[in-house]
Coordinates of C-alpha atoms in Angstrom, one line a residue:
Chain A
M1 CA -34.1 -25.0 -12.3
K2 CA -31.2 -24.9 -9.8
I3 CA -31.6 -22.9 -6.6
L4 CA -28.6 -21.9 -4.5
Y5 CA -28.7 -20.7 -0.8
F6 CA -25.8 -19.0 0.9
A7 CA -25.0 -18.0 4.5
W8 CA -27.9 -18.1 7.0
L9 CA -30.3 -18.8 4.2
R10 CA -28.4 -21.9 3.6
T11 CA -28.3 -22.9 7.3
K12 CA -32.0 -22.1 7.9
I13 CA -33.2 -24.0 4.8
G14 CA -30.6 -26.7 5.5
A15 CA -29.3 -27.1 1.9
G16 CA -26.7 -25.3 -0.2
S17 CA -28.5 -26.1 -3.4
E18 CA -31.4 -28.0 -4.9
E19 CA -32.9 -28.8 -8.2
V20 CA -36.7 -27.7 -8.4
T21 CA -39.4 -27.8 -10.9
P22 CA -41.8 -25.1 -9.9
P23 CA -45.3 -25.1 -11.5
A24 CA -45.7 -23.4 -14.9
E25 CA -47.4 -20.4 -13.5
I26 CA -44.2 -19.3 -11.5
E27 CA -42.8 -16.8 -13.9
D28 CA -40.7 -14.4 -11.8
V29 CA -38.4 -14.4 -8.8
G30 CA -41.3 -13.1 -6.5
G31 CA -43.4 -16.0 -7.5
L32 CA -40.7 -18.5 -7.0
I33 CA -39.9 -17.2 -3.6
D34 CA -43.7 -17.4 -2.6
W35 CA -43.8 -21.0 -3.9
L36 CA -40.6 -21.7 -1.7
K37 CA -42.2 -20.1 1.3
G38 CA -45.3 -22.3 0.8
R39 CA -43.1 -25.3 1.7
G40 CA -43.0 -24.0 5.3
G41 CA -40.4 -24.9 7.9
G42 CA -37.0 -23.4 7.2
Y43 CA -38.1 -22.0 3.9
A44 CA -40.8 -20.0 5.5
E45 CA -38.4 -18.7 8.2
A46 CA -35.5 -17.9 5.9
L47 CA -37.7 -16.1 3.4
D48 CA -40.0 -14.3 6.0
D49 CA -38.3 -10.8 5.7
L50 CA -37.4 -10.2 2.0
S51 CA -35.6 -7.0 2.9
L52 CA -32.8 -9.2 4.1
V53 CA -32.7 -11.4 0.9
R54 CA -30.9 -10.7 -2.3
V55 CA -31.4 -12.6 -5.6
A56 CA -29.2 -13.4 -8.5
V57 CA -30.4 -15.2 -11.7
N58 CA -27.6 -16.7 -13.7
Q59 CA -25.1 -14.8 -11.5
E60 CA -26.6 -11.3 -12.2
H61 CA -28.3 -9.5 -9.4
V62 CA -32.0 -9.0 -10.1
G63 CA -35.3 -7.7 -8.5
L64 CA -38.3 -9.6 -7.6
D65 CA -40.0 -9.0 -10.9
H66 CA -37.1 -10.6 -12.9
P67 CA -38.4 -13.6 -15.0
V68 CA -37.2 -17.1 -14.1
K69 CA -37.5 -20.2 -16.2
A70 CA -36.3 -23.8 -16.5
G71 CA -32.6 -24.1 -16.7
D72 CA -31.9 -20.9 -14.8
E73 CA -29.6 -20.7 -11.7
V74 CA -31.2 -18.8 -9.1
A75 CA -29.3 -17.8 -5.9
L76 CA -30.8 -16.4 -2.7
F77 CA -28.5 -14.9 -0.1
P78 CA -28.2 -12.1 2.5
P79 CA -26.6 -8.8 1.7
V80 CA -22.9 -9.4 1.3
T81 CA -20.8 -8.4 4.3
G82 CA -17.5 -7.7 2.4
G83 CA -14.2 -9.4 2.9
Chain B
M1 CA -5.8 -10.6 -12.2
I2 CA -8.3 -12.1 -9.7
R3 CA -8.2 -15.3 -7.6
V4 CA -10.5 -16.6 -4.8
Q5 CA -8.8 -19.5 -2.9
E6 CA -8.6 -21.3 0.3
E7 CA -4.8 -21.4 0.3
D8 CA -2.5 -18.6 1.8
F9 CA -0.7 -16.4 -0.6
D10 CA 3.0 -15.4 -0.8
V11 CA 3.1 -11.5 -0.9
G12 CA 6.7 -11.1 -2.1
A13 CA 6.3 -13.7 -4.9
E14 CA 2.9 -12.1 -6.0
I15 CA 4.5 -8.7 -6.2
A16 CA 7.6 -10.0 -8.1
A17 CA 5.6 -12.0 -10.6
L18 CA 3.2 -9.0 -11.2
V19 CA 5.9 -6.4 -12.1
R20 CA 8.4 -8.7 -13.6
G21 CA 9.9 -7.3 -16.8
N22 CA 8.0 -4.0 -16.6
H23 CA 10.5 -1.2 -16.2
E24 CA 7.9 1.5 -16.4
I25 CA 6.5 0.7 -13.0
G26 CA 7.8 3.0 -10.4
G27 CA 5.5 2.2 -7.4
V28 CA 3.7 -0.9 -6.1
V29 CA 1.2 -0.5 -3.4
T30 CA 0.1 -3.6 -1.6
F31 CA -2.7 -4.1 0.9
V32 CA -2.7 -7.2 3.1
G33 CA -5.8 -7.7 5.2
L34 CA -5.4 -9.8 8.3
V35 CA -8.1 -11.4 10.5
R36 CA -8.5 -9.4 13.6
E37 CA -9.1 -11.0 16.9
V38 CA -11.5 -8.2 18.2
T39 CA -13.9 -6.3 15.9
G40 CA -16.2 -4.9 18.4
G41 CA -17.6 -7.5 20.6
A42 CA -16.1 -10.7 22.1
P43 CA -12.9 -11.9 20.8
I44 CA -13.3 -14.3 17.8
A45 CA -11.6 -17.7 17.5
A46 CA -12.2 -17.7 13.6
I47 CA -14.2 -16.4 10.8
T48 CA -15.5 -18.5 7.8
L49 CA -15.9 -16.7 4.5
E50 CA -18.6 -18.2 2.3
H51 CA -19.0 -17.0 -1.3
Y52 CA -20.7 -17.7 -4.6
P53 CA -18.1 -19.2 -6.9
G54 CA -18.2 -17.8 -10.3
M55 CA -20.3 -14.8 -9.3
T56 CA -17.6 -13.7 -6.8
E57 CA -14.8 -13.8 -9.5
R58 CA -17.0 -11.8 -11.9
G59 CA -17.5 -9.1 -9.2
L60 CA -14.0 -8.9 -8.5
A61 CA -12.9 -8.7 -12.1
K62 CA -15.6 -5.9 -12.7
I63 CA -14.2 -3.7 -10.0
E64 CA -10.6 -4.3 -11.1
A65 CA -11.6 -3.3 -14.7
E66 CA -13.1 -0.1 -13.0
A67 CA -9.9 0.7 -11.3
H68 CA -7.9 0.3 -14.5
Q69 CA -10.3 2.8 -16.2
R70 CA -10.0 5.3 -13.5
W71 CA -6.3 5.2 -12.8
P72 CA -3.3 4.6 -15.2
L73 CA -2.3 1.2 -13.7
S74 CA 0.3 -1.1 -15.2
A75 CA -0.8 -4.2 -13.4
S76 CA -3.0 -5.2 -10.5
L77 CA -3.8 -8.4 -8.5
I78 CA -6.7 -9.3 -6.1
V79 CA -6.4 -12.5 -4.1
H80 CA -9.2 -13.1 -1.7
R81 CA -9.2 -16.1 0.7
C82 CA -12.3 -18.1 1.5
G83 CA -13.0 -20.7 4.1
R84 CA -12.1 -20.8 7.7
L85 CA -9.5 -18.4 8.9
E86 CA -8.1 -17.6 12.3
P87 CA -7.0 -14.2 13.8
G88 CA -3.7 -13.1 12.4
E89 CA -4.2 -15.0 9.1
R90 CA -4.0 -13.2 5.8
I91 CA -7.3 -12.8 4.2
V92 CA -7.0 -10.5 1.3
L93 CA -4.3 -9.1 -0.9
V94 CA -4.6 -6.1 -3.4
I95 CA -1.6 -5.0 -5.4
T96 CA -1.5 -2.1 -7.7
A97 CA 1.4 -1.1 -9.8
S98 CA 1.9 2.1 -11.8
A99 CA 4.4 4.4 -13.2
H100 CA 3.1 7.0 -10.7
R101 CA 2.8 6.2 -7.0
R102 CA -0.2 8.4 -6.3
A103 CA -2.3 6.4 -8.9
A104 CA -1.2 3.1 -7.2
F105 CA -2.1 4.4 -3.8
E106 CA -5.5 5.6 -4.8
A107 CA -6.4 2.6 -6.7
C108 CA -5.4 0.2 -4.0
E109 CA -7.4 2.0 -1.5
F110 CA -10.4 2.2 -3.8
L111 CA -10.2 -1.6 -4.4
V112 CA -9.7 -2.3 -0.7
D113 CA -12.7 -0.1 0.3
W114 CA -14.9 -1.8 -2.2
L115 CA -13.7 -5.2 -1.2
K116 CA -14.4 -4.6 2.5
T117 CA -18.0 -3.7 1.9
K118 CA -19.2 -5.0 -1.4
A119 CA -17.1 -8.1 -2.1
P120 CA -19.5 -11.0 -2.4
F121 CA -18.7 -12.9 0.8
W122 CA -20.7 -13.6 3.8
K123 CA -18.8 -13.9 7.0
L124 CA -19.4 -16.2 10.0
E125 CA -17.7 -15.2 13.2
E126 CA -17.0 -17.9 15.8
T127 CA -16.8 -16.8 19.3
G128 CA -17.1 -18.6 22.7
E129 CA -20.8 -18.2 22.3
G130 CA -21.0 -19.9 19.0
G131 CA -21.2 -18.8 15.4
R132 CA -22.8 -15.7 14.2
W133 CA -23.4 -14.5 10.6
V134 CA -22.0 -10.9 10.3
E135 CA -24.3 -8.2 9.0
A136 CA -23.2 -5.5 6.5
R137 CA -21.4 -2.6 8.3
H138 CA -22.4 1.0 7.7
A139 CA -19.1 2.6 8.4
D140 CA -17.5 0.5 5.7
A141 CA -20.2 1.3 3.2
A142 CA -19.5 5.1 3.9
A143 CA -15.8 4.4 3.0
A144 CA -16.7 2.9 -0.2
E145 CA -19.1 5.7 -1.0
R146 CA -16.1 8.1 -1.1
W147 CA -15.4 6.7 -4.5
T148 CA -18.7 7.2 -6.0
K149 CA -18.6 9.6 -8.9
G150 CA -20.7 12.8 -8.0
Chain C
M1 CA 12.1 0.4 12.3
I2 CA 14.6 1.8 9.9
R3 CA 17.3 0.2 7.8
V4 CA 19.5 1.6 4.9
Q5 CA 21.3 -1.2 3.2
E6 CA 22.9 -2.2 -0.3
E7 CA 21.1 -5.6 -0.3
D8 CA 17.7 -6.4 -1.7
F9 CA 14.8 -7.0 0.8
D10 CA 12.2 -9.8 0.9
V11 CA 8.9 -8.0 1.0
G12 CA 6.8 -11.1 2.2
A13 CA 9.2 -11.9 5.0
E14 CA 9.4 -8.3 6.1
I15 CA 5.6 -8.0 6.5
A16 CA 5.2 -11.3 8.1
A17 CA 8.0 -10.4 10.8
L18 CA 6.4 -6.9 11.3
V19 CA 2.9 -8.2 12.1
R20 CA 3.7 -11.5 13.8
G21 CA 1.8 -12.1 16.9
N22 CA -0.2 -8.9 16.8
H23 CA -3.8 -9.7 16.2
E24 CA -5.1 -6.3 16.5
I25 CA -3.7 -5.4 13.0
G26 CA -6.3 -5.4 10.4
G27 CA -4.6 -3.8 7.5
V28 CA -1.0 -3.7 6.2
V29 CA -0.1 -1.3 3.5
T30 CA 3.2 -1.7 1.7
F31 CA 4.9 0.5 -0.9
V32 CA 7.7 -0.9 -3.0
G33 CA 9.5 1.5 -5.1
L34 CA 11.2 0.2 -8.3
V35 CA 13.9 1.9 -10.4
R36 CA 12.2 3.2 -13.5
E37 CA 14.0 2.9 -16.9
V38 CA 12.6 6.3 -18.1
T39 CA 12.0 9.2 -15.8
G40 CA 11.9 12.0 -18.4
G41 CA 14.8 12.0 -20.7
A42 CA 16.9 9.2 -22.1
P43 CA 16.5 5.7 -20.7
I44 CA 18.8 5.0 -17.7
A45 CA 21.1 2.1 -17.5
A46 CA 21.4 2.4 -13.6
I47 CA 21.2 4.7 -10.7
T48 CA 23.5 5.1 -7.8
L49 CA 22.2 6.3 -4.5
E50 CA 24.7 8.0 -2.2
H51 CA 23.9 8.9 1.4
Y52 CA 25.4 10.2 4.6
P53 CA 25.4 7.2 6.9
G54 CA 24.2 7.9 10.4
M55 CA 22.5 11.2 9.4
T56 CA 20.3 9.3 7.0
E57 CA 19.0 6.9 9.5
R58 CA 18.2 9.6 12.0
G59 CA 16.3 11.4 9.2
L60 CA 14.3 8.3 8.5
A61 CA 13.7 7.4 12.1
K62 CA 12.4 11.1 12.7
I63 CA 9.8 10.9 9.9
E64 CA 8.8 7.4 11.0
A65 CA 8.3 8.8 14.5
E66 CA 6.1 11.7 13.1
A67 CA 3.9 9.1 11.3
H68 CA 3.3 7.3 14.5
Q69 CA 2.4 10.6 16.1
R70 CA -0.2 11.5 13.4
W71 CA -1.7 8.0 12.8
P72 CA -2.6 5.1 15.1
L73 CA 0.0 2.7 13.8
S74 CA 0.7 -0.7 15.4
A75 CA 4.1 -1.1 13.4
S76 CA 6.1 0.2 10.6
L77 CA 9.2 -0.3 8.7
I78 CA 11.2 1.7 6.2
V79 CA 14.0 -0.1 4.3
H80 CA 15.9 2.1 1.8
R81 CA 18.6 0.7 -0.5
C82 CA 21.8 2.6 -1.4
G83 CA 24.5 1.9 -4.1
R84 CA 24.0 1.0 -7.6
L85 CA 20.6 -0.1 -8.8
E86 CA 19.3 -1.1 -12.2
P87 CA 15.9 -0.6 -13.8
G88 CA 13.3 -2.8 -12.3
E89 CA 15.2 -3.3 -9.0
R90 CA 13.5 -2.7 -5.7
I91 CA 14.8 0.6 -4.2
V92 CA 12.5 1.3 -1.2
L93 CA 10.1 -0.5 1.0
V94 CA 7.6 1.2 3.4
I95 CA 5.2 -0.9 5.5
T96 CA 2.5 0.5 7.9
A97 CA 0.4 -1.7 9.9
S98 CA -2.7 -0.6 11.8
A99 CA -6.2 -1.8 13.2
H100 CA -7.7 0.6 10.7
R101 CA -6.7 0.4 7.1
R102 CA -7.3 4.2 6.5
A103 CA -4.6 5.0 8.9
A104 CA -2.2 2.5 7.4
F105 CA -2.9 4.0 3.8
E106 CA -2.4 7.5 4.8
A107 CA 0.7 6.9 6.9
C108 CA 2.3 4.9 4.1
E109 CA 1.6 7.6 1.5
F110 CA 2.9 10.2 3.9
L111 CA 6.1 8.3 4.4
V112 CA 6.6 7.7 0.7
D113 CA 6.0 11.3 -0.2
W114 CA 8.6 12.4 2.3
L115 CA 11.0 9.7 1.1
K116 CA 10.6 10.6 -2.5
T117 CA 11.5 14.2 -1.9
K118 CA 13.3 14.6 1.4
A119 CA 15.1 11.4 2.0
P120 CA 18.8 12.3 2.4
F121 CA 20.0 10.5 -0.7
W122 CA 21.8 11.9 -3.8
K123 CA 21.0 10.1 -7.0
L124 CA 23.4 9.7 -9.9
E125 CA 21.7 8.6 -13.2
E126 CA 23.8 6.6 -15.9
T127 CA 22.7 6.9 -19.4
G128 CA 24.3 6.3 -22.7
E129 CA 25.8 9.8 -22.2
G130 CA 27.5 9.2 -18.9
G131 CA 26.5 9.9 -15.3
R132 CA 24.4 12.9 -14.2
W133 CA 23.6 14.0 -10.6
V134 CA 19.8 14.5 -10.4
E135 CA 18.4 17.7 -9.1
A136 CA 15.6 18.0 -6.6
R137 CA 12.2 17.7 -8.3
H138 CA 9.5 20.3 -7.7
A139 CA 6.5 18.0 -8.5
D140 CA 7.6 15.7 -5.7
A141 CA 8.2 18.5 -3.3
A142 CA 4.6 19.5 -4.0
A143 CA 3.3 16.0 -3.1
A144 CA 5.3 16.2 0.2
E145 CA 3.7 19.6 0.9
R146 CA 0.2 18.0 1.0
W147 CA 1.1 16.7 4.5
T148 CA 2.4 20.0 5.9
K149 CA 0.1 21.1 8.9
G150 CA -1.9 24.2 7.9
Chain D
M1 CA 37.9 18.8 12.2
K2 CA 36.5 16.3 9.8
I3 CA 34.8 17.3 6.5
L4 CA 32.6 15.1 4.4
Y5 CA 31.6 15.9 0.9
F6 CA 28.8 14.1 -1.0
A7 CA 27.5 13.7 -4.5
W8 CA 29.0 16.3 -7.1
L9 CA 30.7 18.2 -4.2
R10 CA 32.6 15.0 -3.7
T11 CA 33.4 14.4 -7.3
K12 CA 34.5 18.0 -7.9
I13 CA 36.6 18.3 -4.8
G14 CA 37.9 14.8 -5.5
A15 CA 37.5 13.5 -2.0
G16 CA 34.8 11.9 0.2
S17 CA 36.2 13.2 3.4
E18 CA 39.3 14.8 4.8
E19 CA 40.7 16.0 8.1
V20 CA 41.5 19.7 8.3
T21 CA 42.9 22.1 10.8
P22 CA 41.6 25.5 9.9
P23 CA 43.3 28.6 11.4
A24 CA 41.9 29.7 14.7
E25 CA 40.0 32.7 13.4
I26 CA 37.6 30.4 11.5
E27 CA 34.6 30.3 13.8
D28 CA 31.5 29.6 11.7
V29 CA 30.5 27.5 8.6
G30 CA 30.7 30.5 6.4
G31 CA 34.3 31.1 7.4
L32 CA 35.2 27.5 6.9
I33 CA 33.7 27.5 3.4
D34 CA 35.5 30.7 2.5
W35 CA 38.8 29.2 3.7
L36 CA 38.2 26.0 1.6
K37 CA 37.3 28.0 -1.5
G38 CA 40.7 29.8 -1.0
R39 CA 42.3 26.5 -1.9
G40 CA 41.1 27.1 -5.4
G41 CA 40.7 24.3 -8.0
G42 CA 37.8 21.9 -7.3
Y43 CA 37.0 23.6 -4.0
A44 CA 36.5 26.9 -5.7
E45 CA 34.3 25.4 -8.3
A46 CA 32.3 23.1 -5.9
L47 CA 31.7 26.0 -3.5
D48 CA 31.1 28.7 -6.1
D49 CA 27.2 28.8 -5.8
L50 CA 26.3 28.4 -2.1
S51 CA 22.7 28.3 -3.0
L52 CA 23.4 24.8 -4.2
V53 CA 25.2 23.7 -1.0
R54 CA 23.7 22.4 2.2
V55 CA 25.7 22.1 5.5
A56 CA 25.4 19.8 8.5
V57 CA 27.5 20.0 11.6
N58 CA 27.6 16.9 13.8
Q59 CA 24.8 15.5 11.5
E60 CA 22.4 18.4 12.1
H61 CA 21.4 20.7 9.3
V62 CA 22.8 24.2 10.0
G63 CA 23.1 27.7 8.3
L64 CA 26.3 29.6 7.4
D65 CA 26.4 31.3 10.7
H66 CA 26.7 28.1 12.7
P67 CA 29.8 27.7 14.9
V68 CA 32.4 25.1 14.0
K69 CA 35.2 24.0 16.3
A70 CA 37.9 21.3 16.5
G71 CA 36.4 17.9 16.7
D72 CA 33.2 18.8 14.7
E73 CA 32.2 16.6 11.8
V74 CA 31.1 19.1 9.1
A75 CA 29.3 17.8 5.9
L76 CA 28.9 19.7 2.7
F77 CA 26.5 18.4 0.1
P78 CA 23.8 19.4 -2.5
P79 CA 20.1 19.5 -1.8
V80 CA 18.9 15.9 -1.4
T81 CA 17.0 14.5 -4.3
G82 CA 15.0 11.9 -2.3
G83 CA 14.9 8.2 -2.8

């Protein structure tokens, strides 16, 4: 599974993208985020307030209950600010 | 048509290419957005626009398609720049062409309102005090709301 | 600024010259009017715009000044061509630049509505059946009425 | 006094401009137009229906009762049709 980070999520986490293999019991976006937060450091800081975080799975906006699976492209980013 | 690019654009050439050979078009409305030096606080030295390649283009294509559904447009173009831009630089181009000027004006303003608030970009402002990620603006959101169907 | 001329204009160069060095400008709205091939009846081969040199420029300058009174514009330009023009050719250019895009859009549409109905030009349409002087149009007059103060 | 004709007034009268010296009793636009109509031919035809004729004196729109005098630039033209 590929995860992309944008804007201040990218700078706090310190990476624009990474390949991850979450444990099998991670089935949705919410579970994935909890698992990432568990890494602490920049992850915990960036994902502390989920009201500031938007999620896309395979380039479609989704909610925290949206399923995720191996091979998905998951993107985490702040609300867009326009052009 | 949709493009997201780092390079600048040539407004006159884009208009000419868009309308070439179509003699039904009576009016072409163009919006060019420039990077402003002062947007509220301290003067900015530059902005950097980050985006999600692929998803951004899909978002722009979707709103362009909506404009074509709502207004009788002959042609349209959205070019949005990304990367680092300094005050005075062109940042966005929207062109709408129609047999009827009112449709071209309305569709152009609709697209610009959307782009200014909902285009999938994140903006980093550089000032003398360093870089700061801009938060979504409420006034702009209200402008985009004007176009929501009741 | 105002110009009436036979020559074509370069939209990109005009915009660039108008906004150069002004980093308060956030939005530039441009209208380019093209000669349409069909405006109701038979396809036209060309139009010829006749005007009253001197009086025309005064009329354009007056409406431009009114736009600056009504909206916070940083700069504006009206270029109107005269003489013989064929379908697809550029006939008029209106550029309005402002810190605020809404002002630029409204002022541009105001100027275009005025130009389309009240600009001091007389239009001769050439069709296969010869030349015909166009009469004032009521629909366009209604568009210009939108801007009349209540 | 210089008189300018535009659009179909020009083509009907057959001239874009002319220098005229109306008699002294011509004091306003209406009088001038009547004097021109008296020439007959294209003048009478072009100036037959004054609801289709607009007048400017020295590049200002005026009505039929506006004074005219030697040295004025008088323009006769149809309602403008816009650009």
